[in-house]
Amino acid sequence: MRWSKSHIYTLKDAPNDAEIPSHKLMARAGLIRKVAPGIYTYGNLALRALRKLETIIRQELDSRGCQEVLMPMVHPAELWQETNRWKEMGDGLLKFKNRNGQDFCLGATHEEVITDYVRKDVKSYRDLPVNLYQIQTKYRDEIRPRFGLMRGREFIMKDAYSFDVDEAAALKNYDLMYDGYKAIFDRLGLQYRIVQADAGNIGGSKTHEFQVLAEAGEDHLMVCDSCSFAANIEVAPALSANQSQATASGALKESFATPGLKTIAALSKVTGVPESKLVKTMFFSTNSGLDPKDTALKPVAVCLAGNDEVNPIKLKNVLGLANPPLLLTDEEVRQVTGASPGSCGPVGLKIPIYIDSAMAGFVDFIVGANTDDQHLKNVNIGRDFTPAKTADIRLAKAGDLCPECGSSSKPGHYRSVRGIEVGHVFYLGTKYSKAMGATYLNTEGVPTPIEMGCYGIGVSRTIQSAIEQSHDNDGIIWPRAIAPFDVHIVVLDPDQEEVRQSAEIIYRDLQAHGLDVFMDDRAERPGVKFKDADLLGMPVRLNIGGRGLKEGVVELIKRKDKSMTKVKAEDATEQTLALLKSL
Ligand code: ATP
Ligand code: MG
């Protein structure tokens, strides 16, 4: 492709809403242009990168026996009502009516549509297994779209779904996709970790995320500094080092005045008890928020060590809710306890109390008295209040013991890193097949729900993640596997006939060797062209100019380290191929 004939425009400055390097670079290199928040047009360069990634995905999935299909983007409400996700997904689904007043939504994910597709044709165990995928545009009405393609409202996803006779077969398909994803992300040359994750409202039990490691990542990961254990903080088990086995003194609980002490820090200062030994009590509503008639407040209390934080995902799972529960307002807390949040505690409450396992061993501790400006001391679990459940509810922290190797002789500890979720594999079980009556006749002729798995890759997000991980101050450094073009030719003196001719010969020869070649033949100054070449970031650049050609040479440059070698013009193709091969 010749630049002079292309619709490619670079920008000196990034748009104001671009906060992270990859978003800035994508906009500056003309890869994307914003249409509305979270909605972008992909320019030709971005589309080329996307297509290359899609080809890699197709190769890896097809070779593993998956079949590509294409489902609609517009879904009838009825299918989503069958699984109750029409309600559960809330405003994340973009819903609308057609001219006949029938309800539809845009596809945010395709479990319902594919389960409907498969149930229509699968009759017996002989029709299974089947593993179908598509590469398609999704729409999610994200509250806060940001970072360009990282969190878009409209984005491209590869989604796959497996259907099996039983759990063992489904887990085999899970492993097949897990390996396929590894092969895909390895081919891209990305640095990534595979982490344990929360199944979210897709349902299911076994699940892993593929996380590209980057400072700008929205996901917070806990990785062991000693073994290979890694988990999203949403689910990272929190094990306390040195759990004390103290015994209670037997002293009775006693209230004392704590005027103006509203925070754990203030309480710690006055009482001299470290924050890690104080107990804080928080209040959440377990109302789903989905049913407008469900207005009576259903609160729960959560107690945890003063220096710990509630993990909303763990709490959601402990309470068996579809979505993380909301904190009560100060006013609601007062309704429930009779006091303001700074003076609340578990003693005397008439609502379920959940305690975090890190405080399960506490004795003779201090809690709010449920009277303003009063606390209780010498409080003990069991004697003074009875928890509904003790569970791991807190957010894990760097330094916590690794759940995998934490009890070994050389225990590992958590290190905290940031990641971008580019892929996700789920074992779903029969959640969707049961809800939608997708059954097969087993060998005994008994109708049996199909075992399912689902597997996503954020295709557009992956492209930007690659840039986030591979760039320098001057621009993008494309990994060869998804570079829009392999080679970027800079024609330094396009006004000279001889230069134009030589460039043309090399351009065609490189193409004849199967390379994707981009040629900057614009009538621009060399400085402008070099800057743009660095910004666009193709793996290899060739400078072709009058001065070099007089000596019979052209310049061959590796984008990654900008190292330059002069090669004979007639060897340009051979040398370019060799350099590309070495990347
Ligand atoms: P997230 O936690 O980032 O919101 P998710 O867990 O809801 O993502 P999945 O349902 O697992 O997403 O979707 C599969 C893949 O699609 C994700 O791993 C991610 O790479 C991509 N993806 C999800 N939401 C977006 C989005 N808003 N913009 C771009 N890519 C997305
Ligand atoms: Mg996910």
XYZ file of C-alpha atoms and ligand atoms in Angstrom:
615
model
C 0.000 0.000 0.000
C 1.213 3.459 -0.876
C 0.737 6.178 1.681
C 0.038 8.808 -0.973
C -3.057 6.849 -1.976
C -4.249 5.898 1.527
C -6.582 7.416 4.060
C -4.022 7.434 6.876
C -3.513 10.562 8.953
C -1.176 10.816 11.905
C -1.627 13.333 14.709
C 1.032 15.262 16.547
C -1.028 15.305 19.728
C -3.265 12.678 21.235
C -6.917 13.540 21.962
C -7.624 14.788 25.479
C -9.503 11.699 26.587
C -6.546 9.408 25.835
C -4.990 8.598 29.205
C -2.749 5.600 28.583
C 0.112 5.218 26.076
C -1.602 2.657 23.835
C -4.741 4.772 23.457
C -2.654 7.864 22.672
C -0.570 5.968 20.142
C -3.547 4.350 18.433
C -5.157 7.737 17.961
C -1.926 9.453 16.911
C -1.095 6.704 14.403
C -4.576 7.008 12.892
C -5.501 3.445 13.827
C -8.771 4.461 15.449
C -11.088 7.450 15.416
C -13.778 8.000 18.020
C -17.400 8.058 16.859
C -19.004 8.209 20.332
C -17.785 7.239 23.824
C -16.580 3.626 23.614
C -17.377 3.419 19.894
C -14.661 3.668 17.271
C -13.967 3.358 13.572
C -10.999 1.109 12.897
C -8.773 2.560 10.202
C -7.134 0.355 7.609
C -3.973 -0.170 9.705
C -5.948 -1.291 12.749
C -8.110 -3.544 10.620
C -5.032 -5.223 9.186
C -3.755 -5.973 12.706
C -7.200 -7.254 13.696
C -7.380 -9.505 10.641
C -3.947 -10.974 11.399
C -4.992 -11.748 14.951
C -8.236 -13.262 13.672
C -6.258 -15.488 11.291
C -4.082 -16.735 14.161
C -7.201 -17.418 16.246
C -8.870 -19.287 13.355
C -5.769 -21.391 12.712
C -5.404 -22.406 16.349
C -9.104 -23.126 16.893
C -9.784 -24.849 13.573
C -6.794 -27.138 14.120
C -8.314 -28.129 17.465
C -11.608 -29.149 15.899
C -13.633 -26.006 16.589
C -16.012 -24.795 13.890
C -16.680 -21.196 13.005
C -20.240 -19.875 12.787
C -21.717 -16.385 12.818
C -24.655 -15.484 15.029
C -26.834 -12.396 14.853
C -26.044 -9.227 16.715
C -29.705 -8.476 17.409
C -31.281 -10.858 19.923
C -34.971 -11.307 20.799
C -35.743 -10.690 24.503
C -37.421 -14.105 24.792
C -34.100 -15.961 24.631
C -32.560 -13.819 27.371
C -35.718 -14.165 29.455
C -35.339 -17.943 29.413
C -32.162 -17.620 31.520
C -33.394 -14.553 33.459
C -30.391 -12.584 32.202
C -32.718 -10.081 30.521
C -33.115 -8.826 34.111
C -29.818 -9.930 35.650
C -27.616 -8.136 33.146
C -29.386 -4.904 34.048
C -28.432 -1.848 32.040
C -25.371 -3.567 30.595
C -27.649 -4.844 27.851
C -28.681 -2.268 25.283
C -32.385 -2.950 24.815
C -34.770 -1.584 22.232
C -38.091 -2.259 20.548
C -38.777 -2.871 16.886
C -41.676 -1.273 14.977
C -44.055 -3.947 16.309
C -43.161 -3.162 19.908
C -41.200 -6.393 20.381
C -38.183 -6.303 22.706
C -34.669 -6.912 21.475
C -31.138 -6.329 22.705
C -27.735 -6.100 21.100
C -25.566 -9.162 21.693
C -23.339 -8.630 24.723
C -22.421 -12.318 24.764
C -24.044 -15.273 23.004
C -24.752 -18.119 25.463
C -28.504 -17.825 24.923
C -28.375 -17.645 21.135
C -25.914 -20.513 20.752
C -27.756 -22.740 23.234
C -30.910 -22.133 21.237
C -29.029 -22.964 18.034
C -27.618 -26.206 19.410
C -30.815 -27.420 21.124
C -32.658 -27.251 17.822
C -30.437 -29.892 16.209
C -28.671 -31.958 18.867
C -30.785 -35.004 19.610
C -28.583 -37.741 21.012
C -25.191 -38.350 22.603
C -23.990 -39.179 19.083
C -24.359 -35.508 18.112
C -21.883 -34.461 20.830
C -19.312 -33.065 21.411
C -19.539 -29.844 19.441
C -17.390 -26.737 19.807
C -18.504 -23.630 17.917
C -16.996 -20.172 17.733
C -17.518 -16.835 16.054
C -15.593 -13.599 15.690
C -18.041 -10.775 15.973
C -18.937 -7.352 17.263
C -20.381 -7.220 20.778
C -22.177 -4.367 22.445
C -22.108 -3.773 26.200
C -23.441 -0.532 27.593
C -20.369 -0.099 29.823
C -20.882 2.599 32.485
C -17.445 4.058 31.934
C -15.965 3.248 28.534
C -12.337 4.307 28.517
C -8.816 3.710 27.343
C -9.865 3.417 23.700
C -10.401 -0.187 22.626
C -9.569 -1.489 26.118
C -13.038 -0.871 27.481
C -15.250 -0.085 24.576
C -19.009 -0.237 24.373
C -18.768 -1.792 20.937
C -15.873 -4.217 20.567
C -14.790 -7.320 18.695
C -14.813 -10.628 20.521
C -14.030 -14.182 19.607
C -16.486 -16.273 21.555
C -16.579 -20.063 21.572
C -18.994 -22.489 23.187
C -18.556 -26.209 23.831
C -21.293 -28.811 24.295
C -20.568 -32.192 25.866
C -22.236 -35.256 27.318
C -20.763 -34.979 30.804
C -18.471 -33.004 33.064
C -15.345 -35.023 32.250
C -15.832 -34.421 28.530
C -16.596 -30.732 29.131
C -13.403 -30.317 31.147
C -11.480 -31.931 28.292
C -12.847 -29.256 25.982
C -11.924 -26.660 28.623
C -8.320 -27.897 28.585
C -8.318 -27.902 24.793
C -9.364 -24.241 24.707
C -6.959 -23.349 27.515
C -4.112 -24.803 25.426
C -5.417 -23.110 22.306
C -5.411 -19.743 24.060
C -1.863 -20.331 25.241
C -0.831 -21.063 21.660
C -2.549 -17.880 20.430
C -1.029 -15.532 23.004
C 2.393 -17.189 22.657
C 2.306 -16.540 18.911
C 1.633 -12.863 19.585
C 4.755 -12.705 21.722
C 2.825 -11.127 24.589
C 3.878 -11.315 28.220
C 0.867 -12.718 30.026
C -0.251 -14.725 33.049
C -3.085 -17.206 33.346
C -4.985 -16.493 36.553
C -7.869 -17.952 38.532
C -10.921 -15.756 38.194
C -14.519 -15.086 39.133
C -17.200 -16.541 36.906
C -19.253 -13.323 37.069
C -22.857 -13.504 35.956
C -21.979 -15.867 33.110
C -22.271 -18.569 35.805
C -20.256 -21.771 36.058
C -17.423 -22.844 38.266
C -13.973 -23.464 36.760
C -12.552 -20.397 35.096
C -9.237 -18.787 34.151
C -8.364 -15.412 32.727
C -5.523 -14.663 30.349
C -4.016 -11.390 31.533
C -1.506 -9.330 29.578
C 0.833 -7.757 32.122
C 0.838 -3.959 31.953
C 0.907 -1.077 34.409
C -2.176 0.417 32.793
C -4.187 -2.781 33.313
C -7.534 -2.402 35.073
C -7.234 -5.810 36.718
C -5.406 -6.332 39.936
C -3.623 -9.684 40.149
C -1.983 -11.566 42.984
C 0.931 -13.699 41.826
C 3.064 -15.907 44.043
C 6.683 -14.821 44.359
C 7.742 -18.437 44.608
C 5.443 -20.833 42.693
C 3.273 -20.436 39.571
C 0.057 -19.582 41.471
C -1.748 -16.492 40.182
C -5.284 -15.208 40.755
C -7.352 -12.159 40.034
C -7.690 -10.224 43.301
C -11.455 -10.704 42.904
C -10.999 -14.330 43.988
C -7.434 -14.527 45.370
C -7.731 -16.512 48.625
C -6.576 -14.447 51.594
C -4.591 -16.523 54.051
C -3.267 -14.786 57.132
C 0.282 -15.366 58.202
C 0.713 -16.202 61.926
C -2.932 -16.661 62.963
C -2.820 -16.257 66.744
C -4.525 -18.881 68.892
C -5.189 -16.633 71.877
C -7.778 -17.621 74.491
C -10.401 -15.261 75.857
C -9.797 -13.762 79.299
C -13.341 -14.361 80.446
C -13.931 -10.651 81.161
C -17.446 -9.506 80.332
C -18.131 -7.043 77.555
C -18.165 -3.457 78.719
C -19.079 -0.241 76.981
C -16.887 2.841 76.962
C -17.249 6.316 75.535
C -15.557 7.122 72.226
C -16.757 10.630 71.417
C -15.929 11.706 67.882
C -14.009 8.494 67.074
C -15.502 7.635 63.693
C -12.650 5.782 62.026
C -10.561 2.723 62.780
C -7.438 4.908 62.631
C -8.806 7.295 65.284
C -9.961 4.425 67.489
C -6.562 2.762 67.210
C -4.803 5.969 68.217
C -6.885 6.464 71.335
C -7.105 2.827 72.484
C -3.542 1.890 71.556
C -4.852 -1.284 69.856
C -3.306 -1.762 66.389
C -5.741 -1.434 63.467
C -5.126 -5.083 62.597
C -6.601 -6.097 65.972
C -9.656 -3.841 65.830
C -12.883 -4.991 64.208
C -14.862 -2.979 61.705
C -18.453 -3.720 60.860
C -19.935 -2.906 57.466
C -23.483 -3.189 56.206
C -24.683 -4.377 52.800
C -28.020 -4.801 51.117
C -28.739 -8.218 49.641
C -31.653 -6.916 47.575
C -30.910 -7.716 43.952
C -32.022 -4.305 42.718
C -33.655 -6.095 39.773
C -37.172 -6.402 41.118
C -38.896 -3.034 41.637
C -41.323 -4.685 44.106
C -38.425 -5.934 46.236
C -38.249 -2.773 48.351
C -38.006 -4.085 51.944
C -34.365 -3.693 52.983
C -32.592 -7.051 53.480
C -29.360 -6.042 55.201
C -26.414 -8.134 56.366
C -23.454 -7.144 58.540
C -19.867 -8.028 57.719
C -17.133 -7.928 60.363
C -13.455 -7.920 59.501
C -10.104 -6.806 60.854
C -9.694 -3.028 60.943
C -6.912 -2.967 58.355
C -8.665 -5.249 55.870
C -11.108 -4.366 53.097
C -14.224 -6.242 52.009
C -13.844 -8.014 48.672
C -17.233 -7.395 47.000
C -16.865 -10.397 44.686
C -16.100 -12.804 47.517
C -19.013 -11.365 49.501
C -21.296 -11.781 46.481
C -20.267 -15.433 46.228
C -20.628 -16.064 49.982
C -24.137 -14.562 49.869
C -25.006 -16.408 46.650
C -25.968 -13.212 44.814
C -25.829 -12.501 41.083
C -24.114 -9.133 41.577
C -21.928 -7.608 44.312
C -24.107 -6.243 47.135
C -24.349 -2.489 47.692
C -23.215 -0.721 50.856
C -26.047 0.637 52.970
C -26.307 4.397 53.188
C -25.607 6.048 56.551
C -29.350 6.530 56.965
C -30.059 2.836 56.313
C -27.316 1.855 58.772
C -29.014 3.978 61.413
C -32.356 2.275 60.671
C -30.745 -1.129 61.181
C -28.464 -0.415 64.160
C -29.714 2.794 65.784
C -26.275 4.383 65.373
C -24.099 6.011 62.756
C -21.601 3.814 60.839
C -18.616 4.806 63.051
C -20.269 3.399 66.175
C -21.721 0.135 64.850
C -20.867 -3.418 65.748
C -22.257 -6.962 65.668
C -23.510 -7.244 69.263
C -27.293 -7.228 69.550
C -27.972 -7.073 65.811
C -31.038 -8.881 64.494
C -29.601 -9.398 61.004
C -27.233 -12.093 59.634
C -23.605 -11.395 60.552
C -20.775 -12.649 58.350
C -17.266 -12.605 59.729
C -14.033 -12.734 57.791
C -11.826 -15.711 58.609
C -8.884 -13.425 59.443
C -10.739 -12.243 62.571
C -12.168 -15.635 63.492
C -9.372 -16.101 66.069
C -9.802 -12.676 67.697
C -10.630 -12.621 71.425
C -11.540 -9.776 73.808
C -11.844 -7.295 70.961
C -13.392 -3.866 70.534
C -16.471 -3.168 68.381
C -18.980 -0.350 67.975
C -21.808 -0.488 70.561
C -24.656 0.474 68.189
C -25.056 3.646 70.244
C -23.511 6.842 68.971
C -20.052 7.549 70.433
C -19.929 4.272 72.331
C -17.827 1.148 71.800
C -17.727 -2.224 73.558
C -14.574 -3.971 74.760
C -13.901 -7.603 75.741
C -16.240 -8.814 73.012
C -16.016 -12.477 72.001
C -17.456 -14.436 69.095
C -20.055 -16.985 70.169
C -20.628 -15.535 73.626
C -21.590 -12.001 72.582
C -22.886 -12.605 69.049
C -23.278 -15.544 66.714
C -22.096 -15.238 63.131
C -24.244 -16.691 60.349
C -21.022 -17.729 58.661
C -17.250 -17.354 58.843
C -15.680 -17.058 55.414
C -12.849 -15.532 53.412
C -14.419 -12.156 52.604
C -11.447 -9.793 52.578
C -9.293 -8.502 49.757
C -5.976 -10.292 49.561
C -2.884 -8.123 50.030
C 0.696 -8.249 48.821
C 2.619 -10.270 51.378
C -0.262 -12.679 52.168
C 0.682 -16.353 52.123
C 0.322 -18.193 48.811
C -2.549 -20.709 48.978
C -0.584 -23.161 46.847
C 2.850 -23.208 48.490
C 2.168 -21.173 51.648
C 2.346 -24.167 53.947
C 5.542 -25.587 52.455
C 8.942 -25.207 54.096
C 9.696 -22.293 51.791
C 6.348 -20.476 51.739
C 5.667 -18.060 48.891
C 3.857 -14.757 49.324
C 1.638 -12.652 47.092
C 3.102 -9.974 44.870
C 0.632 -7.554 43.335
C 0.727 -6.815 39.584
C -1.580 -5.231 37.006
C -3.107 -7.002 34.041
C -5.380 -6.518 31.036
C -7.870 -9.355 30.634
C -7.592 -10.464 27.026
C -9.087 -13.931 27.308
C -11.376 -15.884 29.560
C -12.282 -19.576 29.691
C -15.275 -20.842 31.702
C -16.628 -24.254 32.525
C -20.365 -23.547 32.678
C -21.864 -26.889 33.620
C -25.586 -27.064 32.888
C -26.656 -23.552 33.911
C -27.784 -22.570 30.422
C -28.788 -25.973 29.106
C -31.074 -26.547 32.108
C -32.614 -23.089 31.909
C -33.198 -23.432 28.173
C -34.056 -27.132 27.966
C -31.043 -28.029 25.837
C -30.906 -31.779 26.335
C -29.689 -34.874 24.529
C -30.739 -38.487 24.856
C -28.025 -40.432 26.665
C -27.086 -44.049 25.923
C -30.097 -45.184 27.966
C -32.386 -42.871 26.034
C -32.838 -40.494 29.002
C -33.038 -36.750 28.211
C -29.961 -35.157 29.859
C -28.882 -31.481 30.026
C -25.845 -30.737 27.876
C -22.611 -29.771 29.680
C -21.302 -26.452 28.418
C -18.214 -24.280 28.414
C -17.655 -20.788 26.997
C -14.456 -19.089 25.941
C -13.834 -15.456 24.997
C -10.979 -13.442 23.544
C -11.191 -9.662 23.390
C -9.890 -9.296 19.845
C -9.882 -5.501 19.689
C -8.637 -5.274 23.278
C -5.768 -7.660 22.499
C -4.538 -5.445 19.664
C -4.346 -2.464 21.976
C -2.794 -4.575 24.763
C 0.018 -5.504 22.404
C 0.703 -1.807 21.872
C 0.454 -1.107 25.596
C 3.140 -3.699 26.156
C 5.286 -2.871 23.149
C 6.025 0.791 22.447
C 8.613 3.467 23.162
C 8.578 7.260 23.351
C 8.440 7.555 19.571
C 5.623 5.161 18.864
C 4.324 1.648 18.438
C 6.627 -1.385 18.145
C 4.341 -3.956 16.527
C 4.947 -7.616 17.274
C 5.610 -9.182 13.877
C 2.602 -11.539 14.176
C 0.027 -8.750 14.097
C 1.895 -5.847 12.504
C -0.353 -4.175 9.905
C 2.612 -4.320 7.513
C 5.886 -6.218 7.768
C 7.945 -3.546 6.079
C 7.722 0.239 5.892
C 9.625 1.743 2.966
C 10.550 5.396 3.280
C 11.175 6.957 -0.119
C 13.498 9.822 0.762
C 13.604 11.663 -2.534
C 10.361 10.870 -4.300
C 11.047 13.688 -6.781
C 14.033 11.746 -8.209
C 13.033 9.344 -10.949
C 15.867 6.920 -10.144
C 14.864 6.724 -6.459
C 11.222 6.207 -7.339
C 12.159 3.389 -9.700
C 14.440 1.615 -7.223
C 11.853 1.901 -4.472
C 9.219 0.529 -6.810
C 11.379 -2.492 -7.679
C 12.083 -3.286 -4.031
C 8.419 -2.669 -3.083
C 7.230 -5.163 -5.686
C 9.941 -7.694 -4.935
C 9.123 -7.727 -1.214
C 5.451 -8.218 -2.052
C 6.343 -11.031 -4.425
C 7.991 -12.721 -1.441
C 4.709 -12.654 0.419
C 5.386 -9.644 2.637
C 2.915 -6.891 3.473
C 4.636 -3.699 2.414
C 3.755 -0.099 3.147
C 5.509 2.603 1.140
C 5.730 6.208 2.252
C 5.899 7.889 -1.144
C 4.465 11.203 0.049
C 6.090 14.491 -0.878
C 7.130 15.151 2.736
C 10.472 16.022 4.335
C 12.591 13.065 5.545
C 12.218 14.158 9.191
C 8.438 13.992 8.958
C 8.585 10.568 7.328
C 10.998 9.142 9.906
C 8.829 10.401 12.758
C 5.745 8.850 11.198
C 7.545 5.572 10.535
C 8.547 5.359 14.202
C 4.997 6.225 15.244
C 3.366 3.588 12.997
C 5.893 1.061 14.255
C 6.182 -1.609 11.536
C 8.878 -4.130 12.533
C 11.292 -3.250 9.720
C 11.952 -0.046 7.801
C 13.865 0.517 4.588
C 15.138 4.006 3.795
C 15.644 4.439 0.066
C 17.240 7.732 -1.042
C 19.351 9.343 -3.738
C 22.524 9.571 -1.678
C 22.494 5.897 -0.690
C 21.635 4.697 -4.140
C 24.678 6.552 -5.532
C 26.719 4.067 -3.449
C 24.269 1.290 -4.382
C 22.908 0.944 -0.808
C 19.693 1.336 1.152
C 19.261 1.510 4.951
C 17.636 -1.384 6.796
C 16.293 -0.486 10.266
C 14.897 -2.631 13.033
C 12.084 -0.690 14.728
C 12.576 -2.313 18.109
C 16.068 -0.944 18.815
C 16.414 1.333 15.773
C 19.622 -0.442 14.806
C 20.562 0.352 11.190
C 22.612 -1.528 8.603
C 23.410 -0.463 5.060
C 22.662 -3.189 2.569
C 23.182 -3.348 -1.190
C 20.026 -2.301 -2.988
C 19.910 -5.595 -4.881
C 20.109 -7.517 -1.559
C 17.331 -5.485 0.081
C 14.699 -8.236 -0.144
C 16.968 -11.003 1.060
C 18.253 -8.913 3.978
C 14.760 -7.752 4.922
C 13.522 -11.335 4.990
C 16.464 -12.358 7.164
C 15.873 -9.505 9.603
C 12.152 -10.286 9.853
C 12.948 -13.907 10.492
C 15.219 -12.971 13.372
C 12.453 -11.006 15.164
P -14.191 -7.167 32.015
O -14.006 -7.841 33.346
O -12.939 -6.553 31.485
O -15.371 -6.261 31.971
P -15.598 -9.466 31.216
O -15.032 -10.433 32.177
O -16.916 -8.891 31.445
O -14.532 -8.303 30.992
P -15.986 -11.548 29.265
O -17.444 -11.676 29.335
O -15.129 -12.547 29.923
O -15.564 -10.075 29.759
O -15.594 -11.328 27.737
C -14.550 -11.999 27.072
C -13.451 -11.040 26.672
O -13.956 -9.902 25.970
C -12.725 -10.440 27.851
O -11.728 -11.323 28.311
C -12.151 -9.159 27.271
O -10.905 -9.415 26.654
C -13.156 -8.764 26.219
N -13.993 -7.636 26.684
C -14.962 -7.654 27.609
N -15.513 -6.444 27.766
C -14.872 -5.612 26.911
C -14.985 -4.226 26.592
N -15.888 -3.453 27.188
N -14.154 -3.706 25.643
C -13.250 -4.490 25.024
N -13.101 -5.794 25.287
C -13.893 -6.372 26.211
Mg -14.055 -12.033 31.926
